[in-house]
Amino acid sequence: MDPRRGPLAVPKVRRVGFFTSIEPSPETPRPNRSLSGPAEAITSSSPLSDSPSGQFISPVQIPPSRHHSDNLASRAAPVPVPGPSAFRRQLANDRTLHVGSYNPVDSLLGTSPPSSNGEVSEDSGSLFGFQRSDSAKLSASFPNGGFDMTVAVRAPGESEAKVATASTSDGRKKNVEASGESESVATKPRKEKETRSLKEKTSKAERRAIQEAQRAAKAAAKGEGSKRAGESSRPKPSKPAKQPQPKKEAPQVTSSVSEKRAVSVEKERRMDVPQTQMQYDDKSRVDKAKRRSVVEQTESKNKVELFLHLPQYERGNQLPNLSSNIFTLDTIHHAVYKVGLQHLAGDIAGDNARCIAMLHAFQEAINDYTTPPMKDLTMDLTAKINGYVSFLIECRPLSMSMGNAIRFLKNQIRKLPVDLSEPEAKASLCSEIGRFIDEKILLADKVIVQHAVTKIRDGEVLLTYGFSCVVEMILLYAHEIGRKFRVVIVDSRPNLEGQKLLRRLVTRGLDCTYTHINAVSYIMGEVTRVFLGASSIFSNGTLYSKVGTACVAMVANAFSVPVIVCCEAYKFHERVLLDSICSNELGDPDAIANVPLRNNKKHSKTMDNNKNLQFLNLMYDSTPAEYISMIVTDYGMIPPTSIPVIVREYRREDLLL
Amino acid sequence: MDFQVVILAGGFSSNLAPLVSKEVPKALLPVANRPVLSYVLDLLESSNLKDLIVVVEGEDAALTVGGWISSACVDRLHVEVAAVAENVGTAGALKAIAHHLTAKDILIVSGDIVSDISPGAVAATHTRHDAAVTAMLCAEPVSGPAESGGAGGKDKIKKPACYDIIGLDSSKQFLLYIATGVEVKRDTRLKKSILCAAGKMEIRSDLVDSHIYAFKRSVLQEVLEQKPTFRCLKQDVLPYLVRTQLRSDVFSDEKAVEENGSGHGKNNMQNNDGVSSQILSNAFLPSFHKVYESGLDIRKTHKCCVYIADESKYCVRLNSIQAFMDVNRDVSCFLINVIGDANHLSGYSFSAHHNIVHPSAELGSKTTVGPHCMLGEGSQVGDKCNVKRSVIGRHCRIGSNVKVVNSVVMDHATIGDGCSIQGSVICSNAQLQERVALRDCQVEAGYVVFAGGEHKGETFARK
């Protein structure tokens, strides 16, 4: 395996449900892997714990369990693999599974990590395709497996040194790569990884202290930098091809030139780094935001402690408050207002639809916009859009895709030539928004449909969860071109979005089965393929989607049913998501408390007043990449490990130039 | 927001026969010593609606109303007063001013509403659902609990009047059926198709239509053009729209384009707009309209929404003498209770006795002014008088030994010694000579009731 691919590969750790950071520092697998080549040659057997990989074995992280058969002998006695026959289709794959030692987590979930780790480079999308060939899986897993056994050979000191050199060479290679492409995205994940690894070791208070220190350092650097750089010209607007400096180094810079550079770097980073979500357990910030806010919100009383950082408000009086203010909100354009109202009332659901609705509203708002005298269109319009966006956030937290679309729009505004007259600028912005909708959403959907339809064969049983407009299009199109297949729609309370889909599919003459998510393990037995929609996909391949998706994907994985995720590339996000706690959205708690068709008025009254009872209505969950067989996107069919490539190669030109 | 506000201020309503006169059109009837129209204007102003069109029936009335508006709020509001012919009805009035209407949506407010419900809520509901019409319903007005004793006569009058029968869908957002009280006595007919589409209908009679509507302009104008016989918004236009919501022909042009677009999009994948609109419409929670549309071949529908005001809100229309009395009492009560508001609203001072007595009013010795009373500027009350639950206007002269209970006495009225007035309305400049006893009577403006008469339930008006 090409060592360059090492850093991109996702460490193989099983994470189930709401997993916290049980993972060792993600930097560690890299040296290991690069070491694997030479190590194979040597045959000796020092204890595993001395080897670099041994140091990092935590109770949960189990090194991949497949090995060269010739190495098996040197290993401890293999434990028989329990019960793969419990799963129907697994027998076929059996020879790739569990040849080595007994692996509790692996056997618990029944399968090897899916082929997601097989191919990384984007060009392999078509090759990778959709059928999971066992040989590909085998080859993918070999380097790791081989390493596990053979790393142990050398003396600890020696191996340490070797690791160091390996990692430096690797790092250099990476540097070259990154600077050649002048991307900071590539380095960002690493930075995040660093902080992540920090996070794992430190407690909450410690983390906060570190954050404070970093913030202070940053402020100091900025102040110092701006003092000197103030009179000098503005740092050149074009992005210099260099890597951002680590934060801690910034204050130590002495020469004014490098300081200027630091400032520009700082600026650049501020533009690049995705907006950090507001932490709603940060009192002062929340108060500040409240003063600015348009929608009157009262915080709900009974909040779940683990999710205090997410916004959570009483639903009851938001809508009336907002709607009675309809005429007093002069700053909000009525189209934007309408979209906000619909978000708040829950009339509109689905990421694509929300995004399109928002963009249409922005289009309208820009059309009606006139630059006030003595003001610059770029600045003023950006401020306006910011106002709209914060209004929309108050109505409902934005989805990742909306965030991306807003970023696109702001970049378009920033990129406007100065000499453009106002009507021209407006027209160009509107057409750009229209182009975004057409190309990134609608056209992308069509391409996805074309790709995905090739994966639907006659006689198949397709399962989908909830409602995704792309999946609906795929199913309808496949039906149109005469494929014979059956659809299983899995749904969940409280939104029951699947019913919309069901209704439309049935009217179009598709053969459907409707069930709720609690029956998913029952129904999965007859399913041959799972199609899922996505709210977002992060650079580590984690799928962020409607709550329950992870469950469906895992059950499908246990039954060896391929999971195909359909997601437009504009929804990809360069962040890394490890759990569904950090970023999520809380829905209306009453929605899960009240069961329709059941008259539980008395019941709910006692529940409302109960201090010991908290309702948690999460909207999203995250599915680790290993449960996803394939992602169908507008750039083709790719494994989840290729998300960063798409983000890096294709997206920057649209969003960040 | 793209809303235009039309206030239908009426003219000389026959319902309020002796109270309104050439000088005092309905819109200027005093409620707690302020013209009723001012409450509407205040309400709209608080919602930041400052461009208003006031439609008045009759030239004379328009002049009077216009004069008052320009004197009262010329600096704060931009009001256009339009005069239409008398007796054209609300629909006719709207038709007459149709050329003034340019905005996408129109908010129609009756000029005789005393309410604290924000009209913005109606507008927001309308916008959210993209409805053809949105009506505001409010709970059956309950007259103040303290006054129930005095309302004995009122019950008798109110009972026969039927309330609106209103059918709502299960989400309480859409209007499926509406009938005004008159029709209900006979059989009512429900549209089967609507019932089938909605699945479930909730019929309520405890809601009243409060005459605040938001209309889509195109729809409103289309209806008014197609149906020249329609006179009244509430009795003709609204039921018509509700009846035809599943086979709409008012969306002739605009909706047709839209339908073509999405219909096109289904067949022709190249049409991006169609696809996006389809994505959007699919994403919305399907109302029964959508379901109905998809179930059959493409039909045109429009939505009739309702906004149901909170029960704690106050909303009363001043459309009968009884309502006038109630409103007077409630408002003065309300003003007194919410004195913080009243101070800046009307500038009244507030005494410890839960009543409002203007500082320039003169009270004789041993005169008591009970709680929930209002005494206007410069009024004189003689000795040993007793005023309870009444509103007395400006510069009235009330003699000694007078009892005023549950009544409204308008400006410049003169009441002689020893009168007893219960449940009556004395209009401005009217004169009651000595020892007149009135019970449930209305005295027209400028009328003179001769001394010593004892009257019950009469109307004094010059023929």
JSON list of C-alpha atoms in Angstrom, two decimals, chain B residues 110-284:
[
{"chain": "B", "resi": 110, "resn": "SER", "atom": "CA", "xyz": [-62.82, 46.03, 10.54]},
{"chain": "B", "resi": 111, "resn": "GLY", "atom": "CA", "xyz": [-62.90, 49.53, 11.92]},
{"chain": "B", "resi": 112, "resn": "ASP", "atom": "CA", "xyz": [-65.05, 48.67, 14.88]},
{"chain": "B", "resi": 113, "resn": "ILE", "atom": "CA", "xyz": [-62.78, 46.17, 16.61]},
{"chain": "B", "resi": 114, "resn": "VAL", "atom": "CA", "xyz": [-61.49, 46.68, 20.05]},
{"chain": "B", "resi": 115, "resn": "SER", "atom": "CA", "xyz": [-58.80, 44.13, 20.51]},
{"chain": "B", "resi": 116, "resn": "ASP", "atom": "CA", "xyz": [-55.30, 43.49, 21.65]},
{"chain": "B", "resi": 117, "resn": "ILE", "atom": "CA", "xyz": [-54.55, 40.70, 19.23]},
{"chain": "B", "resi": 118, "resn": "SER", "atom": "CA", "xyz": [-51.63, 41.55, 17.10]},
{"chain": "B", "resi": 119, "resn": "PRO", "atom": "CA", "xyz": [-52.61, 41.65, 13.44]},
{"chain": "B", "resi": 120, "resn": "GLY", "atom": "CA", "xyz": [-49.09, 40.49, 12.74]},
{"chain": "B", "resi": 121, "resn": "ALA", "atom": "CA", "xyz": [-50.00, 37.03, 13.90]},
{"chain": "B", "resi": 122, "resn": "VAL", "atom": "CA", "xyz": [-52.61, 36.76, 11.20]},
{"chain": "B", "resi": 123, "resn": "ALA", "atom": "CA", "xyz": [-50.20, 38.05, 8.62]},
{"chain": "B", "resi": 124, "resn": "ALA", "atom": "CA", "xyz": [-47.55, 35.61, 9.74]},
{"chain": "B", "resi": 125, "resn": "THR", "atom": "CA", "xyz": [-49.88, 32.65, 9.52]},
{"chain": "B", "resi": 126, "resn": "HIS", "atom": "CA", "xyz": [-50.95, 33.82, 6.12]},
{"chain": "B", "resi": 127, "resn": "THR", "atom": "CA", "xyz": [-47.39, 34.14, 4.92]},
{"chain": "B", "resi": 128, "resn": "ARG", "atom": "CA", "xyz": [-46.31, 30.86, 6.35]},
{"chain": "B", "resi": 129, "resn": "HIS", "atom": "CA", "xyz": [-48.95, 28.85, 4.62]},
{"chain": "B", "resi": 130, "resn": "ASP", "atom": "CA", "xyz": [-49.02, 30.91, 1.50]},
{"chain": "B", "resi": 131, "resn": "ALA", "atom": "CA", "xyz": [-52.76, 30.93, 1.92]},
{"chain": "B", "resi": 132, "resn": "ALA", "atom": "CA", "xyz": [-55.41, 32.52, -0.20]},
{"chain": "B", "resi": 133, "resn": "VAL", "atom": "CA", "xyz": [-57.22, 33.81, 2.80]},
{"chain": "B", "resi": 134, "resn": "THR", "atom": "CA", "xyz": [-56.57, 33.74, 6.50]},
{"chain": "B", "resi": 135, "resn": "ALA", "atom": "CA", "xyz": [-59.23, 34.60, 8.98]},
{"chain": "B", "resi": 136, "resn": "MET", "atom": "CA", "xyz": [-58.74, 35.36, 12.59]},
{"chain": "B", "resi": 137, "resn": "LEU", "atom": "CA", "xyz": [-61.00, 33.60, 14.99]},
{"chain": "B", "resi": 138, "resn": "CYS", "atom": "CA", "xyz": [-61.21, 34.38, 18.60]},
{"chain": "B", "resi": 139, "resn": "ALA", "atom": "CA", "xyz": [-62.95, 32.81, 21.47]},
{"chain": "B", "resi": 140, "resn": "GLU", "atom": "CA", "xyz": [-66.49, 33.78, 22.21]},
{"chain": "B", "resi": 141, "resn": "PRO", "atom": "CA", "xyz": [-66.26, 37.08, 24.05]},
{"chain": "B", "resi": 142, "resn": "VAL", "atom": "CA", "xyz": [-66.99, 36.67, 27.68]},
{"chain": "B", "resi": 143, "resn": "SER", "atom": "CA", "xyz": [-68.06, 39.86, 29.29]},
{"chain": "B", "resi": 144, "resn": "GLY", "atom": "CA", "xyz": [-66.20, 40.69, 32.42]},
{"chain": "B", "resi": 145, "resn": "PRO", "atom": "CA", "xyz": [-67.03, 38.37, 35.28]},
{"chain": "B", "resi": 146, "resn": "ALA", "atom": "CA", "xyz": [-67.80, 41.15, 37.68]},
{"chain": "B", "resi": 147, "resn": "GLU", "atom": "CA", "xyz": [-70.49, 42.52, 35.43]},
{"chain": "B", "resi": 148, "resn": "SER", "atom": "CA", "xyz": [-72.41, 39.32, 35.00]},
{"chain": "B", "resi": 149, "resn": "GLY", "atom": "CA", "xyz": [-74.98, 40.52, 37.49]},
{"chain": "B", "resi": 150, "resn": "GLY", "atom": "CA", "xyz": [-75.80, 43.54, 35.45]},
{"chain": "B", "resi": 151, "resn": "ALA", "atom": "CA", "xyz": [-75.95, 41.57, 32.28]},
{"chain": "B", "resi": 152, "resn": "GLY", "atom": "CA", "xyz": [-79.27, 39.98, 33.03]},
{"chain": "B", "resi": 153, "resn": "GLY", "atom": "CA", "xyz": [-80.97, 41.85, 30.28]},
{"chain": "B", "resi": 154, "resn": "LYS", "atom": "CA", "xyz": [-78.14, 41.21, 27.94]},
{"chain": "B", "resi": 155, "resn": "ASP", "atom": "CA", "xyz": [-78.52, 37.47, 28.04]},
{"chain": "B", "resi": 156, "resn": "LYS", "atom": "CA", "xyz": [-82.03, 37.73, 26.80]},
{"chain": "B", "resi": 157, "resn": "ILE", "atom": "CA", "xyz": [-80.94, 39.77, 23.88]},
{"chain": "B", "resi": 158, "resn": "LYS", "atom": "CA", "xyz": [-77.94, 37.66, 23.04]},
{"chain": "B", "resi": 159, "resn": "LYS", "atom": "CA", "xyz": [-79.39, 34.22, 23.19]},
{"chain": "B", "resi": 160, "resn": "PRO", "atom": "CA", "xyz": [-81.25, 34.18, 19.90]},
{"chain": "B", "resi": 161, "resn": "ALA", "atom": "CA", "xyz": [-78.24, 35.42, 17.96]},
{"chain": "B", "resi": 162, "resn": "CYS", "atom": "CA", "xyz": [-76.47, 32.44, 16.56]},
{"chain": "B", "resi": 163, "resn": "TYR", "atom": "CA", "xyz": [-72.77, 32.17, 16.50]},
{"chain": "B", "resi": 164, "resn": "ASP", "atom": "CA", "xyz": [-70.61, 31.27, 13.63]},
{"chain": "B", "resi": 165, "resn": "ILE", "atom": "CA", "xyz": [-70.30, 27.61, 12.94]},
{"chain": "B", "resi": 166, "resn": "ILE", "atom": "CA", "xyz": [-66.74, 26.90, 12.02]},
{"chain": "B", "resi": 167, "resn": "GLY", "atom": "CA", "xyz": [-65.20, 23.70, 10.78]},
{"chain": "B", "resi": 168, "resn": "LEU", "atom": "CA", "xyz": [-61.50, 23.20, 11.26]},
{"chain": "B", "resi": 169, "resn": "ASP", "atom": "CA", "xyz": [-59.15, 20.48, 10.26]},
{"chain": "B", "resi": 170, "resn": "SER", "atom": "CA", "xyz": [-57.40, 18.39, 12.86]},
{"chain": "B", "resi": 171, "resn": "SER", "atom": "CA", "xyz": [-54.34, 20.62, 13.01]},
{"chain": "B", "resi": 172, "resn": "LYS", "atom": "CA", "xyz": [-56.57, 23.65, 13.60]},
{"chain": "B", "resi": 173, "resn": "GLN", "atom": "CA", "xyz": [-54.86, 25.51, 10.84]},
{"chain": "B", "resi": 174, "resn": "PHE", "atom": "CA", "xyz": [-57.25, 25.25, 7.97]},
{"chain": "B", "resi": 175, "resn": "LEU", "atom": "CA", "xyz": [-60.75, 26.39, 7.57]},
{"chain": "B", "resi": 176, "resn": "LEU", "atom": "CA", "xyz": [-63.02, 23.72, 6.18]},
{"chain": "B", "resi": 177, "resn": "TYR", "atom": "CA", "xyz": [-66.37, 25.22, 6.75]},
{"chain": "B", "resi": 178, "resn": "ILE", "atom": "CA", "xyz": [-67.80, 28.47, 7.87]},
{"chain": "B", "resi": 179, "resn": "ALA", "atom": "CA", "xyz": [-71.34, 29.61, 8.27]},
{"chain": "B", "resi": 180, "resn": "THR", "atom": "CA", "xyz": [-72.69, 32.63, 9.97]},
{"chain": "B", "resi": 181, "resn": "GLY", "atom": "CA", "xyz": [-75.38, 32.29, 12.51]},
{"chain": "B", "resi": 182, "resn": "VAL", "atom": "CA", "xyz": [-78.27, 33.04, 10.23]},
{"chain": "B", "resi": 183, "resn": "GLU", "atom": "CA", "xyz": [-77.71, 30.09, 7.99]},
{"chain": "B", "resi": 184, "resn": "VAL", "atom": "CA", "xyz": [-77.29, 27.65, 10.78]},
{"chain": "B", "resi": 185, "resn": "LYS", "atom": "CA", "xyz": [-80.89, 27.62, 11.75]},
{"chain": "B", "resi": 186, "resn": "ARG", "atom": "CA", "xyz": [-81.64, 25.81, 8.54]},
{"chain": "B", "resi": 187, "resn": "ASP", "atom": "CA", "xyz": [-79.75, 22.75, 7.45]},
{"chain": "B", "resi": 188, "resn": "THR", "atom": "CA", "xyz": [-76.13, 23.18, 6.71]},
{"chain": "B", "resi": 189, "resn": "ARG", "atom": "CA", "xyz": [-74.42, 21.64, 3.79]},
{"chain": "B", "resi": 190, "resn": "LEU", "atom": "CA", "xyz": [-70.90, 20.41, 3.97]},
{"chain": "B", "resi": 191, "resn": "LYS", "atom": "CA", "xyz": [-68.76, 19.74, 0.99]},
{"chain": "B", "resi": 192, "resn": "LYS", "atom": "CA", "xyz": [-68.20, 16.04, 0.80]},
{"chain": "B", "resi": 193, "resn": "SER", "atom": "CA", "xyz": [-64.97, 16.43, -1.10]},
{"chain": "B", "resi": 194, "resn": "ILE", "atom": "CA", "xyz": [-63.52, 18.66, 1.57]},
{"chain": "B", "resi": 195, "resn": "LEU", "atom": "CA", "xyz": [-64.58, 16.29, 4.27]},
{"chain": "B", "resi": 196, "resn": "CYS", "atom": "CA", "xyz": [-63.06, 13.36, 2.42]},
{"chain": "B", "resi": 197, "resn": "ALA", "atom": "CA", "xyz": [-59.82, 15.16, 1.77]},
{"chain": "B", "resi": 198, "resn": "ALA", "atom": "CA", "xyz": [-59.41, 16.42, 5.28]},
{"chain": "B", "resi": 199, "resn": "GLY", "atom": "CA", "xyz": [-60.49, 13.21, 6.87]},
{"chain": "B", "resi": 200, "resn": "LYS", "atom": "CA", "xyz": [-61.58, 14.80, 10.06]},
{"chain": "B", "resi": 201, "resn": "MET", "atom": "CA", "xyz": [-63.40, 17.96, 10.82]},
{"chain": "B", "resi": 202, "resn": "GLU", "atom": "CA", "xyz": [-63.86, 19.71, 14.05]},
{"chain": "B", "resi": 203, "resn": "ILE", "atom": "CA", "xyz": [-66.96, 21.82, 14.19]},
{"chain": "B", "resi": 204, "resn": "ARG", "atom": "CA", "xyz": [-66.94, 24.56, 16.70]},
{"chain": "B", "resi": 205, "resn": "SER", "atom": "CA", "xyz": [-69.38, 27.17, 17.68]},
{"chain": "B", "resi": 206, "resn": "ASP", "atom": "CA", "xyz": [-67.37, 28.75, 20.44]},
{"chain": "B", "resi": 207, "resn": "LEU", "atom": "CA", "xyz": [-65.28, 30.77, 18.03]},
{"chain": "B", "resi": 208, "resn": "VAL", "atom": "CA", "xyz": [-66.27, 33.95, 16.37]},
{"chain": "B", "resi": 209, "resn": "ASP", "atom": "CA", "xyz": [-64.91, 35.47, 13.27]},
{"chain": "B", "resi": 210, "resn": "SER", "atom": "CA", "xyz": [-63.28, 38.65, 14.39]},
{"chain": "B", "resi": 211, "resn": "HIS", "atom": "CA", "xyz": [-63.17, 40.39, 11.05]},
{"chain": "B", "resi": 212, "resn": "ILE", "atom": "CA", "xyz": [-59.48, 40.55, 10.61]},
{"chain": "B", "resi": 213, "resn": "TYR", "atom": "CA", "xyz": [-58.56, 38.88, 7.37]},
{"chain": "B", "resi": 214, "resn": "ALA", "atom": "CA", "xyz": [-55.51, 38.52, 5.29]},
{"chain": "B", "resi": 215, "resn": "PHE", "atom": "CA", "xyz": [-56.25, 38.03, 1.63]},
{"chain": "B", "resi": 216, "resn": "LYS", "atom": "CA", "xyz": [-54.06, 37.34, -1.28]},
{"chain": "B", "resi": 217, "resn": "ARG", "atom": "CA", "xyz": [-54.72, 40.33, -3.44]},
{"chain": "B", "resi": 218, "resn": "SER", "atom": "CA", "xyz": [-55.02, 38.41, -6.67]},
{"chain": "B", "resi": 219, "resn": "VAL", "atom": "CA", "xyz": [-57.53, 36.06, -5.14]},
{"chain": "B", "resi": 220, "resn": "LEU", "atom": "CA", "xyz": [-59.58, 38.79, -3.61]},
{"chain": "B", "resi": 221, "resn": "GLN", "atom": "CA", "xyz": [-59.79, 40.80, -6.78]},
{"chain": "B", "resi": 222, "resn": "GLU", "atom": "CA", "xyz": [-60.56, 37.74, -8.82]},
{"chain": "B", "resi": 223, "resn": "VAL", "atom": "CA", "xyz": [-63.44, 36.81, -6.57]},
{"chain": "B", "resi": 224, "resn": "LEU", "atom": "CA", "xyz": [-64.80, 40.30, -6.52]},
{"chain": "B", "resi": 225, "resn": "GLU", "atom": "CA", "xyz": [-64.73, 40.45, -10.26]},
{"chain": "B", "resi": 226, "resn": "GLN", "atom": "CA", "xyz": [-66.22, 37.05, -10.85]},
{"chain": "B", "resi": 227, "resn": "LYS", "atom": "CA", "xyz": [-69.01, 37.43, -8.37]},
{"chain": "B", "resi": 228, "resn": "PRO", "atom": "CA", "xyz": [-70.45, 40.89, -8.61]},
{"chain": "B", "resi": 229, "resn": "THR", "atom": "CA", "xyz": [-73.33, 39.95, -6.38]},
{"chain": "B", "resi": 230, "resn": "PHE", "atom": "CA", "xyz": [-71.18, 39.40, -3.36]},
{"chain": "B", "resi": 231, "resn": "ARG", "atom": "CA", "xyz": [-71.78, 42.08, -0.82]},
{"chain": "B", "resi": 232, "resn": "CYS", "atom": "CA", "xyz": [-70.22, 40.99, 2.39]},
{"chain": "B", "resi": 233, "resn": "LEU", "atom": "CA", "xyz": [-66.81, 39.59, 3.02]},
{"chain": "B", "resi": 234, "resn": "LYS", "atom": "CA", "xyz": [-67.88, 37.46, 5.89]},
{"chain": "B", "resi": 235, "resn": "GLN", "atom": "CA", "xyz": [-71.10, 36.10, 4.51]},
{"chain": "B", "resi": 236, "resn": "ASP", "atom": "CA", "xyz": [-70.25, 35.80, 0.86]},
{"chain": "B", "resi": 237, "resn": "VAL", "atom": "CA", "xyz": [-66.60, 35.96, 0.00]},
{"chain": "B", "resi": 238, "resn": "LEU", "atom": "CA", "xyz": [-65.14, 33.94, 2.83]},
{"chain": "B", "resi": 239, "resn": "PRO", "atom": "CA", "xyz": [-67.62, 31.05, 2.65]},
{"chain": "B", "resi": 240, "resn": "TYR", "atom": "CA", "xyz": [-67.22, 31.00, -1.09]},
{"chain": "B", "resi": 241, "resn": "LEU", "atom": "CA", "xyz": [-63.47, 30.69, -0.84]},
{"chain": "B", "resi": 242, "resn": "VAL", "atom": "CA", "xyz": [-63.77, 28.02, 1.80]},
{"chain": "B", "resi": 243, "resn": "ARG", "atom": "CA", "xyz": [-66.28, 26.10, -0.27]},
{"chain": "B", "resi": 244, "resn": "THR", "atom": "CA", "xyz": [-64.20, 26.15, -3.37]},
{"chain": "B", "resi": 245, "resn": "GLN", "atom": "CA", "xyz": [-60.82, 25.52, -1.82]},
{"chain": "B", "resi": 246, "resn": "LEU", "atom": "CA", "xyz": [-60.41, 22.18, -3.54]},
{"chain": "B", "resi": 247, "resn": "ARG", "atom": "CA", "xyz": [-61.58, 23.25, -6.96]},
{"chain": "B", "resi": 248, "resn": "SER", "atom": "CA", "xyz": [-60.24, 26.68, -7.07]},
{"chain": "B", "resi": 249, "resn": "ASP", "atom": "CA", "xyz": [-60.78, 28.82, -10.09]},
{"chain": "B", "resi": 250, "resn": "VAL", "atom": "CA", "xyz": [-59.46, 31.98, -8.57]},
{"chain": "B", "resi": 251, "resn": "PHE", "atom": "CA", "xyz": [-55.89, 31.11, -9.23]},
{"chain": "B", "resi": 252, "resn": "SER", "atom": "CA", "xyz": [-56.49, 31.30, -12.91]},
{"chain": "B", "resi": 253, "resn": "ASP", "atom": "CA", "xyz": [-53.18, 32.72, -14.04]},
{"chain": "B", "resi": 254, "resn": "GLU", "atom": "CA", "xyz": [-50.66, 32.67, -11.28]},
{"chain": "B", "resi": 255, "resn": "LYS", "atom": "CA", "xyz": [-51.27, 29.18, -10.01]},
{"chain": "B", "resi": 256, "resn": "ALA", "atom": "CA", "xyz": [-51.60, 27.78, -13.50]},
{"chain": "B", "resi": 257, "resn": "VAL", "atom": "CA", "xyz": [-48.08, 28.85, -14.28]},
{"chain": "B", "resi": 258, "resn": "GLU", "atom": "CA", "xyz": [-46.88, 27.25, -11.14]},
{"chain": "B", "resi": 259, "resn": "GLU", "atom": "CA", "xyz": [-48.72, 24.05, -11.86]},
{"chain": "B", "resi": 260, "resn": "ASN", "atom": "CA", "xyz": [-47.35, 23.94, -15.35]},
{"chain": "B", "resi": 261, "resn": "GLY", "atom": "CA", "xyz": [-43.91, 24.36, -13.97]},
{"chain": "B", "resi": 262, "resn": "SER", "atom": "CA", "xyz": [-44.06, 21.47, -11.59]},
{"chain": "B", "resi": 263, "resn": "GLY", "atom": "CA", "xyz": [-46.05, 19.32, -13.96]},
{"chain": "B", "resi": 264, "resn": "HIS", "atom": "CA", "xyz": [-43.44, 19.97, -16.53]},
{"chain": "B", "resi": 265, "resn": "GLY", "atom": "CA", "xyz": [-40.70, 19.14, -14.14]},
{"chain": "B", "resi": 266, "resn": "LYS", "atom": "CA", "xyz": [-42.00, 15.69, -13.55]},
{"chain": "B", "resi": 267, "resn": "ASN", "atom": "CA", "xyz": [-41.82, 14.78, -17.18]},
{"chain": "B", "resi": 268, "resn": "ASN", "atom": "CA", "xyz": [-38.89, 16.77, -18.23]},
{"chain": "B", "resi": 269, "resn": "MET", "atom": "CA", "xyz": [-35.91, 16.42, -16.00]},
{"chain": "B", "resi": 270, "resn": "GLN", "atom": "CA", "xyz": [-34.24, 19.36, -17.67]},
{"chain": "B", "resi": 271, "resn": "ASN", "atom": "CA", "xyz": [-36.52, 21.85, -16.07]},
{"chain": "B", "resi": 272, "resn": "ASN", "atom": "CA", "xyz": [-34.61, 22.81, -13.01]},
{"chain": "B", "resi": 273, "resn": "ASP", "atom": "CA", "xyz": [-37.11, 25.22, -11.62]},
{"chain": "B", "resi": 274, "resn": "GLY", "atom": "CA", "xyz": [-39.75, 22.60, -11.75]},
{"chain": "B", "resi": 275, "resn": "VAL", "atom": "CA", "xyz": [-37.56, 20.15, -9.92]},
{"chain": "B", "resi": 276, "resn": "SER", "atom": "CA", "xyz": [-36.64, 22.61, -7.25]},
{"chain": "B", "resi": 277, "resn": "SER", "atom": "CA", "xyz": [-40.22, 23.59, -6.69]},
{"chain": "B", "resi": 278, "resn": "GLN", "atom": "CA", "xyz": [-41.06, 19.94, -6.49]},
{"chain": "B", "resi": 279, "resn": "ILE", "atom": "CA", "xyz": [-38.36, 19.32, -3.95]},
{"chain": "B", "resi": 280, "resn": "LEU", "atom": "CA", "xyz": [-39.71, 22.20, -1.98]},
{"chain": "B", "resi": 281, "resn": "SER", "atom": "CA", "xyz": [-43.27, 21.08, -2.12]},
{"chain": "B", "resi": 282, "resn": "ASN", "atom": "CA", "xyz": [-42.29, 17.55, -1.24]},
{"chain": "B", "resi": 283, "resn": "ALA", "atom": "CA", "xyz": [-40.44, 18.78, 1.77]},
{"chain": "B", "resi": 284, "resn": "PHE", "atom": "CA", "xyz": [-43.40, 20.53, 3.23]}
]
